[in-house]
Amino acid sequence: MSTTQQGTHSLAFRVMRLCKPSFHVEPPFRIDPTDLFVGEDIFDDPLAASNLPPLLSSHVSKSTDSSDLTYGDRFLLHHPSDAMGFSGLLVLPQSFGAIYLGETFCSYISINNSSNFEVRDVIIKAEIQTERQRILLLDTSKSPVESIRAGGRYDFIVEHDVKELGAHTLVCTALYYDGDGDRKYLPQFFKFVVANPLSVRTKVRTVKITWRTNLGEPGRLQTQQILGTPITRKEIELQILEIPSRINLDRPFLVHLNLTNHTDRKLGPFEVCLSQNSAHEEKTVMINGLQTMALSQVEAFGSTDFHLNLIATKLGVQRISRITVSDKREKKSYDPLPDVEVGIIFAGFNIQYMFSCHLKLVNISSHMYING
Amino acid sequence: MDEPSPTADPLTNQFGSLNDLAHELASLQDLATRGSWRSILDKVSRARSLNLLSNPHDHLIYLSYNVLALSKLRRFTDASNELDSLHDFNSHHYKYETYPQLYPSRSGSMVPFSLRFIHAQLPIKLGNRQEGLDRFYLLLNFVRQRIKEKESNSLQESVKIWKKRENFVLNCLIGHHLGAKEFNVCLDLIKDLINHDYLDPVLISKLGYIQMQIGDLEGAKGSFNRVETMLNEGKDDGSSFLGEVEFRNLVNRNKALVYLVGKDYVSAVREYEECIERDHADIVAINNKALCLMYSRDLSDSIKVLENALERVPTVALNETLVINLCSMYELAYVNHSEIKRTLSNWIARVAPDDFDASCTRV
């Protein structure tokens, strides 16, 4: 990532991006010795139930004994949550990583004297060079570093708010007197690319977006003012209030919706259905029962809550697609709601995660087959 | 398997020592705590070839140590193959009642539970995350069924043990979801754990770390405040695993993280130093203090802190994350860093347990 000029230099730059560190996570192979010494059902035996615990407790470390010079903690659980492999240990960024518009570029810069002689009067500069401009981050011209001894180092940390996309170069230069008294010039270049974190499509004048990434590292963007058509408020608004967190295959479930009338006149009556798209794709989540649901009129500026009775016919991640409301009297349909993804599970399991999962159907009779 | 040996005298205490539980178990356990996993493989191999294992439970326990050793040595395929040789954990071959002469009036599974855990975790280490997660969730179901069974039969001690296992599997799941950055699931699972169990300050702190990781700093502070309140109110309900020093250090470390995220590295270092003063083997405080020093532009001292720890408390400090951090610091501090990394690497080779992953030095 760095390029230098030809010729021998006493000095060299070492650079490391200092984004926030992250928590180390790695679930380990650490166990409770009970789960190794004896069969899993041994405590059903009353003799074992009374005699084993005292024996076992002497082999489970209850408190960290710093005079314990073994590697026991690498294989025994000290606290139950050790199984998570997430102790709060922080790890330095191991690669440059991605850097996005709106973030702050922070870097540790170390200038090392790897020669056997002192160098003197070191003028150090660090700049960011982009297509459009050169931004000075550090300049010791006014007070040069008097000396860096043989084997010594001079460190600094620079920060820069990234406001441009594309290629950036961190240019580090040192002007110094080497051991022979020659005035030397060392430039080093470290390239990186700034990407766009988000694609923003808006219907308002400007959008200000802030976010936090790793360990709360902030980022912010503001779009330019957008001159476009002013917003037309919708006449009616349909929104989903609640979907059950656990939806079972082939079992009806209720979705709680609200219909709001934003106009100054009574509207309706309405019909709600799951409409077909142009490709006539088969739906895996359907209305259970009559395929259209009737709703009575809604007063001016009023709203009504209702439940759609749905049923899912396939496992895994499915879509509730195109919930559409139509006004029967004015004979018009409004735009359908965006699709909602839900996870469909088999009722016999107690599975608590739903998304991006692939479920296998396993025979859950009295035996569990491990190679099923 | 050989002809099973006759039952021991029922009046003898069968649970006096580890060796009563399985052939030379004390020696296996000693090797394991020293991290001598290769020696364990040797010992198991020897015991098998010399037919030293007479009982089915001995075979299972030796197999467990073997599978664990292979896993520790990152020989995941070998571990998996050995597990597969059992075919079916629930087979009658592995039930006490199948051998009434050996285990009079004892019934149930003699499979050590760690085998089921390793069976679930191995696919993940082999890169087949989906399979591993499925196995963990099936295992969770299995454990919960066992709890219901034992409860209906009023087997108190068994219920306790199986509930511990339920807790364990949930913690494993949180770890795996966390590793895959599936934060919403993690938050749900960990909040569930916190609400169902006794209030555990370590767990609540970890909730705080997850909140911090996703950028919910206010949430994290809230969690840390809860923990500090628990310390101040003397909430140690006896089933907590925390000694007083550990509890205090936990609170200080949580404070340090808040400072760190706010870039107040000086205050973070101060908190970590309090921890180290109380417990000079608090490796999380030592490691994180070193990072704070580096972020304060003090690379030299950050290196010293880590090198110092390796020298003073090697059995605690010798961990892959700390070494990765130290090597990153070496790469930054030295133009010719290969030499110093090699010195470190050589020292590690002499001192480290068999399962230490030396690739972390990037030498």
XYZ file of C-alpha atoms in Angstrom:
735
model
C 0.000 0.000 0.000
C 2.954 2.374 0.306
C 5.486 3.467 -2.262
C 8.785 5.211 -1.568
C 11.524 6.811 -3.571
C 14.714 4.994 -4.529
C 17.872 5.450 -2.443
C 18.620 4.550 1.124
C 16.731 6.362 3.810
C 17.384 6.368 7.531
C 13.752 7.107 8.113
C 10.612 5.222 7.121
C 6.921 5.861 7.743
C 4.693 3.163 9.231
C 0.990 3.844 9.040
C -2.039 2.164 10.580
C -5.650 3.177 10.232
C -7.158 3.679 13.666
C -10.816 2.995 13.287
C -12.407 1.916 16.550
C -11.309 -1.469 17.850
C -13.904 -4.217 17.957
C -14.913 -6.794 20.506
C -13.383 -10.164 19.929
C -16.005 -12.915 19.475
C -15.203 -16.572 19.085
C -17.292 -19.260 20.765
C -14.720 -21.627 22.214
C -14.595 -25.315 23.058
C -15.015 -24.773 26.794
C -17.090 -27.056 28.923
C -18.380 -27.832 32.368
C -16.328 -30.812 33.537
C -19.563 -32.506 34.669
C -20.362 -32.833 30.992
C -17.141 -34.722 30.405
C -16.629 -36.867 33.501
C -20.013 -38.595 33.646
C -22.989 -39.619 31.557
C -25.612 -36.914 31.036
C -28.331 -38.764 32.963
C -26.234 -39.926 35.880
C -27.908 -37.495 38.267
C -31.148 -39.479 37.887
C -29.410 -41.970 40.147
C -30.010 -40.727 43.717
C -26.657 -42.104 44.857
C -24.863 -40.086 42.199
C -27.046 -37.059 42.864
C -25.857 -36.871 46.452
C -22.245 -37.973 46.050
C -21.117 -36.416 42.808
C -21.594 -32.671 43.431
C -18.956 -32.446 46.200
C -16.438 -34.286 44.007
C -17.220 -32.148 40.977
C -17.194 -28.803 42.763
C -13.517 -29.222 43.532
C -12.882 -29.352 39.795
C -14.846 -26.300 38.806
C -12.974 -23.056 39.361
C -15.297 -20.739 41.226
C -12.961 -17.822 41.433
C -9.939 -16.836 39.473
C -6.934 -17.912 41.410
C -4.027 -16.085 39.881
C -1.609 -18.553 41.404
C -3.239 -21.239 39.268
C -0.571 -21.623 36.631
C -2.468 -23.868 34.257
C -4.322 -23.261 31.069
C -7.529 -24.571 32.612
C -9.458 -21.460 31.644
C -8.940 -22.312 27.994
C -11.066 -25.431 28.363
C -13.170 -25.084 31.524
C -16.037 -22.666 31.914
C -15.465 -20.197 34.698
C -18.740 -18.338 34.235
C -21.658 -19.736 32.170
C -21.460 -16.880 29.684
C -17.859 -17.834 28.872
C -19.497 -20.125 26.310
C -20.290 -17.021 24.258
C -16.625 -16.370 23.605
C -17.214 -12.668 24.157
C -15.295 -11.402 27.152
C -14.943 -7.721 26.346
C -11.427 -8.163 24.995
C -10.852 -5.573 22.289
C -8.919 -6.287 19.129
C -7.166 -3.764 16.876
C -8.441 -3.406 13.313
C -6.682 -6.127 11.326
C -7.084 -4.552 7.928
C -7.717 -1.145 6.509
C -11.360 -2.005 6.041
C -13.892 0.014 4.119
C -14.123 3.757 4.544
C -17.240 5.696 3.677
C -18.209 9.225 2.889
C -19.218 10.964 6.099
C -16.810 9.068 8.327
C -13.674 10.337 9.996
C -10.419 8.904 8.726
C -8.047 8.464 11.646
C -4.531 7.157 11.331
C -1.533 6.422 13.518
C 1.658 7.539 11.771
C 5.029 6.520 13.056
C 8.293 7.694 11.596
C 11.105 5.280 12.438
C 14.842 5.767 12.339
C 16.066 2.315 11.443
C 19.631 3.463 10.803
C 22.551 3.464 13.239
C 22.841 7.231 13.277
C 20.874 10.096 14.689
C 18.836 12.203 12.263
C 18.227 15.882 12.883
C 15.896 18.800 12.125
C 13.100 16.635 10.852
C 10.264 18.448 9.107
C 7.307 16.110 8.894
C 4.187 16.688 6.860
C 1.050 14.650 6.382
C -1.526 15.552 3.770
C -4.567 14.015 2.167
C -4.567 14.317 -1.574
C -7.786 13.837 -3.540
C -8.769 14.568 -7.113
C -9.934 18.009 -6.097
C -7.655 19.182 -3.314
C -4.743 18.741 -0.942
C -5.566 18.975 2.740
C -2.790 19.536 5.256
C -3.166 17.411 8.383
C 0.189 17.906 10.040
C 3.199 20.164 9.497
C 6.181 20.477 11.823
C 7.957 23.134 9.691
C 7.483 25.812 12.348
C 9.067 23.586 14.983
C 11.012 20.730 13.403
C 11.705 17.619 15.436
C 15.236 18.289 16.657
C 16.408 14.732 16.606
C 15.350 11.134 16.246
C 17.972 8.825 17.687
C 19.127 5.584 16.071
C 16.354 3.081 16.533
C 14.011 5.831 17.708
C 10.550 6.865 16.611
C 8.320 9.874 16.423
C 4.588 9.216 16.475
C 1.524 11.198 15.636
C -2.180 10.632 15.034
C -4.062 12.467 12.313
C -7.762 12.827 11.667
C -9.687 13.918 8.619
C -13.419 14.133 7.950
C -14.007 12.420 4.655
C -16.114 14.584 2.385
C -15.234 13.284 -1.055
C -15.731 10.002 -2.822
C -13.114 8.002 -4.676
C -9.343 7.818 -4.548
C -7.527 9.415 -1.621
C -3.812 9.385 -0.893
C -2.256 9.981 2.484
C 1.028 11.643 1.624
C 3.647 11.539 4.359
C 6.895 13.420 3.830
C 9.988 13.918 5.923
C 12.795 16.374 5.277
C 15.805 15.691 7.478
C 19.587 15.676 7.961
C 20.860 12.112 7.933
C 23.963 10.703 9.679
C 26.238 12.031 6.954
C 24.815 15.507 7.249
C 22.987 15.242 3.927
C 19.569 16.850 3.608
C 17.239 14.055 2.581
C 13.632 14.045 1.417
C 11.408 11.030 1.999
C 7.900 10.915 0.558
C 5.604 7.940 1.174
C 2.129 7.407 -0.258
C -0.724 5.385 1.177
C -3.750 5.019 -1.029
C -7.332 4.272 -0.106
C -10.740 4.599 -1.679
C -13.788 6.249 -0.161
C -17.108 4.661 -1.004
C -20.701 5.751 -0.714
C -22.353 4.170 2.289
C -25.937 4.662 1.227
C -27.973 5.321 -1.811
C -30.468 7.947 -0.806
C -33.711 8.487 -2.606
C -35.811 11.190 -1.146
C -39.090 12.932 -1.517
C -38.250 15.855 0.726
C -36.030 18.872 0.378
C -32.912 17.599 2.123
C -32.138 14.563 4.160
C -29.669 14.497 6.988
C -28.522 11.019 7.893
C -26.407 10.088 10.853
C -25.316 6.658 11.859
C -23.113 4.807 14.229
C -21.013 1.854 13.210
C -18.516 -0.206 15.137
C -18.473 0.791 18.804
C -20.432 3.951 18.125
C -18.131 5.368 15.459
C -20.234 8.215 14.044
C -20.898 9.065 10.456
C -23.024 11.786 8.943
C -24.266 12.842 5.553
C -26.537 15.533 4.339
C -27.919 15.493 0.843
C -28.050 18.623 -1.211
C -31.303 20.441 -1.427
C -33.595 18.576 -3.722
C -35.864 20.576 -5.949
C -38.670 18.368 -6.950
C -42.378 17.956 -6.740
C -43.753 18.774 -3.337
C -45.170 15.875 -1.400
C -48.732 14.968 -2.051
C -50.149 13.581 1.115
C -51.944 10.342 0.530
C -55.686 10.301 0.897
C -55.677 7.119 2.863
C -52.858 5.418 4.680
C -52.640 1.735 5.414
C -50.048 0.506 7.858
C -49.117 -2.703 9.578
C -49.097 -2.335 13.349
C -48.179 -5.807 14.449
C -47.173 -9.147 13.063
C -46.807 -12.136 15.410
C -43.166 -12.920 16.215
C -43.747 -16.624 15.720
C -45.684 -17.800 12.693
C -46.373 -21.499 12.243
C -46.760 -23.321 8.977
C -50.377 -24.073 8.027
C -51.714 -22.322 11.114
C -53.754 -19.121 10.777
C -52.270 -15.965 12.231
C -53.499 -12.439 12.615
C -51.856 -9.297 11.288
C -52.960 -6.086 12.958
C -53.469 -3.179 10.551
C -54.681 0.378 10.657
C -56.421 2.374 7.946
C -56.376 6.170 8.292
C -58.400 8.670 6.310
C -56.363 11.839 5.791
C -59.057 13.711 3.896
C -61.783 16.002 5.130
C -64.567 13.789 3.890
C -65.928 10.355 4.764
C -64.374 7.649 2.579
C -65.224 4.043 1.847
C -66.521 1.411 2.290
C -63.293 -0.454 1.525
C -62.057 -3.856 0.530
C -58.687 -5.308 1.536
C -57.028 -8.164 -0.307
C -53.632 -9.519 -1.295
C -53.513 -8.529 -4.929
C -51.643 -10.357 -7.674
C -48.632 -8.813 -9.324
C -48.176 -8.721 -13.081
C -46.150 -11.941 -13.085
C -48.986 -13.759 -11.316
C -46.506 -15.378 -8.946
C -47.919 -17.960 -6.585
C -48.414 -16.572 -3.111
C -47.115 -18.538 -0.164
C -48.908 -16.377 2.390
C -52.624 -15.987 1.756
C -55.748 -14.736 3.376
C -57.380 -17.490 5.396
C -61.008 -17.541 4.422
C -62.744 -15.096 2.096
C -60.102 -13.572 -0.092
C -61.319 -10.006 0.319
C -62.075 -8.361 3.607
C -64.734 -5.716 3.844
C -64.239 -2.561 5.915
C -66.908 0.010 6.613
C -66.643 3.705 5.886
C -64.086 5.790 7.745
C -64.928 9.279 8.971
C -62.984 12.368 7.874
C -59.559 12.316 9.574
C -60.595 9.104 11.288
C -59.031 5.677 11.378
C -59.979 2.090 11.878
C -58.045 -0.892 13.212
C -58.600 -4.345 11.819
C -57.019 -7.774 11.613
C -56.218 -9.765 8.516
C -56.440 -13.518 9.014
C -53.562 -15.035 7.060
C -52.036 -18.443 6.621
C -48.587 -19.503 5.334
C -48.140 -22.547 3.166
C -44.369 -22.789 2.983
C -41.531 -22.840 5.503
C -38.669 -20.379 5.756
C -38.565 -16.742 4.757
C -41.776 -15.826 2.916
C -43.418 -12.607 1.896
C -46.738 -11.098 2.775
C -47.088 -9.331 -0.508
C -49.258 -6.659 -1.957
C -51.751 -5.945 0.806
C -54.048 -3.686 -1.185
C -56.965 -1.539 -0.139
C -59.642 -0.411 -2.581
C -62.428 2.086 -2.204
C -65.625 0.333 -3.335
C -67.658 3.476 -3.805
C -65.113 5.501 -5.777
C -63.992 2.290 -7.487
C -60.286 2.896 -7.069
C -57.381 0.921 -5.667
C -54.535 2.451 -3.770
C -50.894 1.432 -4.099
C -50.205 -1.866 -2.357
C -48.123 -1.980 0.796
C -44.472 -2.933 0.334
C -43.804 -6.649 0.831
C -43.108 -7.797 4.359
C -40.732 -10.671 5.002
C -41.643 -13.150 7.709
C -40.141 -16.401 8.896
C -42.383 -19.448 8.836
C -41.530 -22.265 11.201
C -42.741 -25.731 11.857
C -45.006 -25.781 14.889
C -43.181 -28.669 16.614
C -39.938 -26.727 17.030
C -39.047 -24.032 19.460
C -36.837 -22.135 17.070
C -36.158 -18.562 17.924
C -34.455 -17.222 14.879
C -36.145 -16.789 11.583
C -34.270 -14.918 8.965
C -31.707 -16.352 6.557
C -32.333 -19.811 7.913
C -32.702 -23.067 6.161
C -34.853 -25.495 8.065
C -34.673 -29.240 7.778
C -37.727 -31.293 8.551
C -36.707 -33.863 11.125
C -38.851 -36.581 12.554
C -39.474 -35.416 16.098
C -40.828 -38.593 17.574
C -39.303 -39.959 20.761
C -35.852 -40.249 19.211
C -33.660 -37.576 17.752
C -31.470 -38.809 14.953
C -28.197 -37.004 14.928
C -27.475 -37.798 11.325
C -31.057 -37.207 10.196
C -15.664 -54.189 23.638
C -14.313 -56.757 26.125
C -16.355 -58.727 28.614
C -17.605 -56.170 31.132
C -15.958 -56.445 34.528
C -18.062 -57.362 37.554
C -19.736 -54.623 39.529
C -17.889 -52.888 42.344
C -18.950 -53.485 45.913
C -22.018 -51.234 46.299
C -20.841 -50.232 49.777
C -17.677 -48.671 48.371
C -18.023 -45.005 47.610
C -18.029 -44.976 43.809
C -17.591 -41.247 43.774
C -14.583 -40.713 46.008
C -12.230 -39.497 43.335
C -12.066 -38.835 39.624
C -10.499 -42.240 39.014
C -13.659 -43.820 40.421
C -15.596 -42.235 37.576
C -13.420 -43.533 34.744
C -10.086 -45.238 34.174
C -7.260 -42.806 35.045
C -9.618 -39.854 34.653
C -7.513 -37.688 36.960
C -4.578 -37.977 34.584
C -6.716 -37.098 31.549
C -8.093 -34.081 33.351
C -4.645 -32.964 34.447
C -3.374 -33.128 30.866
C -6.397 -31.150 29.707
C -5.914 -28.329 32.213
C -2.299 -28.057 31.132
C -3.363 -27.851 27.508
C -1.481 -31.026 26.600
C -3.999 -32.155 24.023
C -1.502 -34.145 21.978
C -0.652 -36.158 25.064
C -4.336 -36.829 25.521
C -4.570 -38.227 22.002
C -1.617 -40.481 22.821
C -3.104 -41.608 26.083
C -6.462 -42.430 24.523
C -4.847 -44.279 21.666
C -2.722 -46.285 24.083
C -5.638 -47.129 26.364
C -7.618 -48.357 23.376
C -4.895 -50.449 21.843
C -3.934 -52.030 25.150
C -7.602 -52.735 25.952
C -7.393 -50.844 29.207
C -10.975 -49.631 28.949
C -13.318 -52.262 30.281
C -16.640 -50.483 30.591
C -18.847 -48.747 28.041
C -18.796 -45.513 30.054
C -14.962 -45.563 30.037
C -15.028 -45.782 26.260
C -17.433 -42.890 26.005
C -15.456 -40.681 28.341
C -12.206 -41.450 26.545
C -13.910 -40.759 23.249
C -15.101 -37.434 24.637
C -11.600 -36.404 25.636
C -10.355 -37.543 22.251
C -12.960 -35.573 20.324
C -12.350 -32.543 22.511
C -8.578 -32.824 21.971
C -8.995 -33.082 18.193
C -11.289 -30.044 18.271
C -8.802 -28.091 20.371
C -6.052 -28.937 17.890
C -8.339 -27.681 15.123
C -8.526 -31.122 13.539
C -12.241 -30.608 13.020
C -12.744 -33.231 10.324
C -11.075 -35.900 12.446
C -13.181 -34.890 15.433
C -16.310 -35.048 13.305
C -15.450 -38.500 11.975
C -14.846 -39.822 15.448
C -18.216 -38.463 16.607
C -19.928 -40.019 13.614
C -18.538 -43.401 14.648
C -21.077 -43.362 17.484
C -23.858 -43.313 14.863
C -26.635 -42.366 17.225
C -26.248 -40.711 20.608
C -29.666 -42.007 21.618
C -28.977 -45.648 20.845
C -29.614 -48.169 23.573
C -25.879 -49.014 23.405
C -25.242 -45.872 25.386
C -27.888 -46.381 28.046
C -27.101 -47.548 31.558
C -30.047 -49.960 31.661
C -28.599 -51.941 28.757
C -25.886 -53.164 31.155
C -27.701 -53.987 34.399
C -24.724 -55.952 35.760
C -22.439 -52.975 35.392
C -24.859 -50.258 36.440
C -27.387 -51.817 38.737
C -30.567 -49.755 39.183
C -29.220 -46.965 37.022
C -30.977 -45.860 33.850
C -30.687 -43.152 31.252
C -28.009 -41.951 28.898
C -24.323 -42.365 29.698
C -23.316 -40.097 26.835
C -21.299 -37.179 28.239
C -23.246 -34.041 27.326
C -20.147 -32.317 25.936
C -20.337 -34.702 22.966
C -23.683 -33.229 21.949
C -22.257 -29.732 22.293
C -19.165 -30.528 20.222
C -21.380 -32.227 17.634
C -23.288 -28.960 17.228
C -20.255 -26.680 17.158
C -18.062 -28.683 14.757
C -19.998 -27.911 11.547
C -19.672 -24.214 12.305
C -15.912 -24.532 12.674
C -15.900 -26.507 9.430
C -17.645 -23.644 7.659
C -21.133 -25.095 7.576
C -22.792 -22.562 9.786
C -26.359 -23.401 8.906
C -25.958 -27.054 9.855
C -24.321 -26.103 13.139
C -27.023 -23.632 14.076
C -29.730 -26.169 13.248
C -27.985 -28.656 15.515
C -27.754 -26.116 18.321
C -31.454 -25.295 18.093
C -32.347 -28.986 17.994
C -30.088 -29.478 20.993
C -31.877 -26.684 22.816
C -35.165 -28.432 22.146
C -33.715 -31.722 23.308
C -32.462 -30.168 26.555
C -35.831 -28.565 27.239
C -37.596 -31.884 26.760
C -35.200 -33.480 29.224
C -35.962 -30.733 31.756
C -39.690 -31.382 31.460
C -39.127 -35.114 31.897
C -36.926 -34.728 34.954
C -39.341 -32.214 36.468
C -42.268 -34.566 36.072
C -40.216 -37.269 37.792
C -39.092 -34.880 40.548
C -35.407 -35.496 39.883
C -34.132 -32.264 41.471
C -30.429 -32.665 40.874
C -31.007 -33.682 37.270
C -33.285 -30.717 36.688
C -30.537 -28.414 37.982
C -27.938 -29.918 35.703
C -30.148 -29.849 32.615
C -31.131 -26.247 33.291
C -27.440 -25.394 33.440
C -27.127 -27.086 30.059
C -30.030 -25.060 28.678
C -28.274 -21.906 29.832
C -25.051 -23.148 28.259
C -26.620 -23.847 24.860
C -28.290 -20.433 24.842
C -24.953 -18.775 25.576
C -23.336 -20.726 22.724
C -26.097 -19.582 20.389
C -25.668 -15.954 21.364
C -21.956 -16.267 20.642
C -22.512 -17.751 17.202
C -25.141 -15.230 16.206
C -22.891 -12.471 17.485
C -20.020 -13.739 15.370
C -22.273 -13.487 12.337
C -23.400 -9.992 13.362
C -27.017 -11.113 13.764
C -27.508 -8.550 16.474
C -31.276 -8.558 16.740
C -31.367 -12.252 17.524
C -28.563 -11.797 20.049
C -30.382 -9.024 21.813
C -33.560 -11.082 22.002
C -31.784 -14.166 23.291
C -29.698 -12.353 25.866
C -32.615 -10.311 27.174
C -34.573 -13.540 27.496
C -31.771 -15.092 29.505
C -31.508 -12.061 31.752
C -35.233 -11.985 32.412
C -35.588 -15.690 33.107
C -32.621 -16.208 35.311
C -31.288 -14.545 38.389
C -29.911 -11.136 37.570
C -26.426 -11.781 36.368
C -24.139 -8.741 36.222
C -21.815 -10.425 33.737
C -24.698 -11.139 31.384
C -26.066 -7.622 31.698
C -22.596 -6.270 30.983
C -22.425 -8.393 27.860
C -25.779 -7.016 26.799
C -24.099 -3.639 27.179
C -21.201 -4.697 24.966
C -23.596 -5.852 22.246
C -25.482 -2.562 22.468
C -22.189 -0.747 22.200
C -21.105 -2.812 19.216
C -24.221 -1.819 17.272
C -23.848 1.817 18.281
C -26.634 2.010 20.892
C -24.516 3.944 23.373
C -27.420 5.065 25.531
C -28.620 1.479 25.838
C -25.126 0.357 26.784
C -24.810 3.007 29.459
C -28.179 1.911 30.839
C -27.013 -1.683 31.096
C -23.758 -0.670 32.769
C -25.656 1.469 35.257
C -27.783 -1.531 36.154
C -24.642 -3.506 36.904
C -23.134 -0.741 38.999
C -26.351 -0.430 40.982
C -26.233 -4.158 41.642
C -22.713 -3.787 43.003
C -23.632 -0.839 45.198
C -26.721 -2.571 46.541
C -24.671 -5.617 47.394
C -26.706 -7.830 45.086
C -24.853 -11.073 45.348
C -27.523 -13.722 45.556
C -25.077 -16.536 46.143
C -25.694 -18.172 42.835
C -23.725 -15.418 41.189
C -20.292 -16.557 40.195
C -18.607 -13.283 40.944
C -16.244 -12.661 43.793
C -16.026 -9.079 45.051
C -12.833 -8.237 43.181
C -14.270 -9.613 39.963
C -17.475 -7.644 40.412
C -15.658 -4.375 41.064
C -13.353 -4.932 38.129
C -16.319 -5.631 35.899
C -17.841 -2.275 36.827
C -14.556 -0.441 36.229
C -14.067 -2.128 32.876
C -17.577 -1.170 31.809
C -16.841 2.446 32.755
C -13.602 2.301 30.806
C -15.461 1.228 27.683
C -17.750 4.234 27.898
C -14.712 6.516 28.153
C -13.023 4.708 25.303
C -15.966 5.124 22.982
C -16.021 8.828 23.864
C -12.300 8.943 22.996
C -11.362 9.895 26.558
C -8.483 7.414 26.618
C -6.836 8.932 29.689
C -9.880 8.199 31.836
C -10.231 4.741 30.321
C -6.630 3.938 31.222
C -7.266 5.149 34.765
C -10.216 2.753 35.141
C -8.198 -0.163 33.783
C -5.327 0.640 36.149
C -7.704 0.395 39.094
C -8.646 -3.079 37.878
C -5.054 -4.174 37.464
C -4.196 -2.865 40.921
C -6.924 -5.106 42.377
C -6.170 -8.094 40.180
C -2.881 -8.111 38.323
C -4.152 -11.008 36.201
C -7.178 -9.139 34.838
C -6.245 -9.743 31.268
C -9.186 -7.904 29.726
C -8.150 -4.752 31.620
C -4.499 -5.231 30.630
C -5.248 -5.808 26.963
C -7.730 -2.979 26.664
C -5.461 -0.584 28.586
C -2.734 -1.263 26.027
C -5.101 -0.386 23.214
C -6.075 2.861 24.947
C -2.420 3.802 25.264
C -1.945 3.217 21.582
C -4.964 5.340 20.702
C -3.386 8.061 22.861
C -0.328 7.974 20.614
C 1.733 6.059 23.175
C 2.695 3.022 21.115
C 5.826 2.321 23.160
C 3.944 1.963 26.419
C 1.173 -0.042 24.828
C 3.764 -2.574 23.696
C 5.366 -2.615 27.148
C 2.040 -3.337 28.852
C 1.423 -6.407 26.710
C 5.002 -7.701 26.840
C 4.991 -7.230 30.577
C 1.799 -9.233 30.977
C 3.170 -12.115 28.933
C 6.187 -12.187 31.181
C 4.420 -11.851 34.528
C 1.252 -13.904 34.036
C 1.859 -16.049 30.948
C -0.863 -18.619 31.597
C -3.489 -15.880 31.586
C -1.906 -13.474 29.108
C -1.038 -16.007 26.466
C -4.157 -15.680 24.437
C -4.496 -15.269 20.712
C -6.241 -11.896 20.806
C -3.585 -10.309 22.976
C -0.867 -11.696 20.724
C -2.631 -10.410 17.605
C -2.759 -6.961 19.174
C 0.888 -7.071 20.173
C 1.926 -8.149 16.687
C -0.110 -5.343 15.115
C 1.732 -2.946 17.392
C 5.092 -4.456 16.410
C 4.232 -4.057 12.729
C 3.520 -0.405 13.321
C 6.473 0.291 15.582
C 9.236 -1.478 13.709
C 10.247 -1.304 10.094
C 11.967 -4.670 10.505
C 9.272 -6.248 12.608
C 9.860 -9.842 11.513
C 12.760 -10.209 13.920
C 10.887 -9.169 16.997
C 7.857 -11.200 15.969
C 10.042 -14.231 15.512
C 11.422 -13.802 19.030
C 7.875 -13.707 20.327
C 6.905 -16.688 18.218
C 9.816 -18.757 19.549
C 8.935 -17.945 23.113
C 5.322 -18.906 22.468
C 6.373 -22.234 20.985
C 8.178 -23.073 24.234
C 5.491 -21.956 26.646
C 2.119 -22.231 24.945
C -0.412 -25.045 25.308
C -0.920 -27.405 22.346
C -4.115 -25.655 21.253
C -2.581 -22.208 20.933
C -3.080 -20.973 17.380
C 0.377 -19.733 16.475
C -0.756 -18.353 13.124
C -1.828 -15.260 15.047
C 1.755 -13.994 15.038
C 1.691 -13.742 11.237
C 5.355 -14.669 11.132
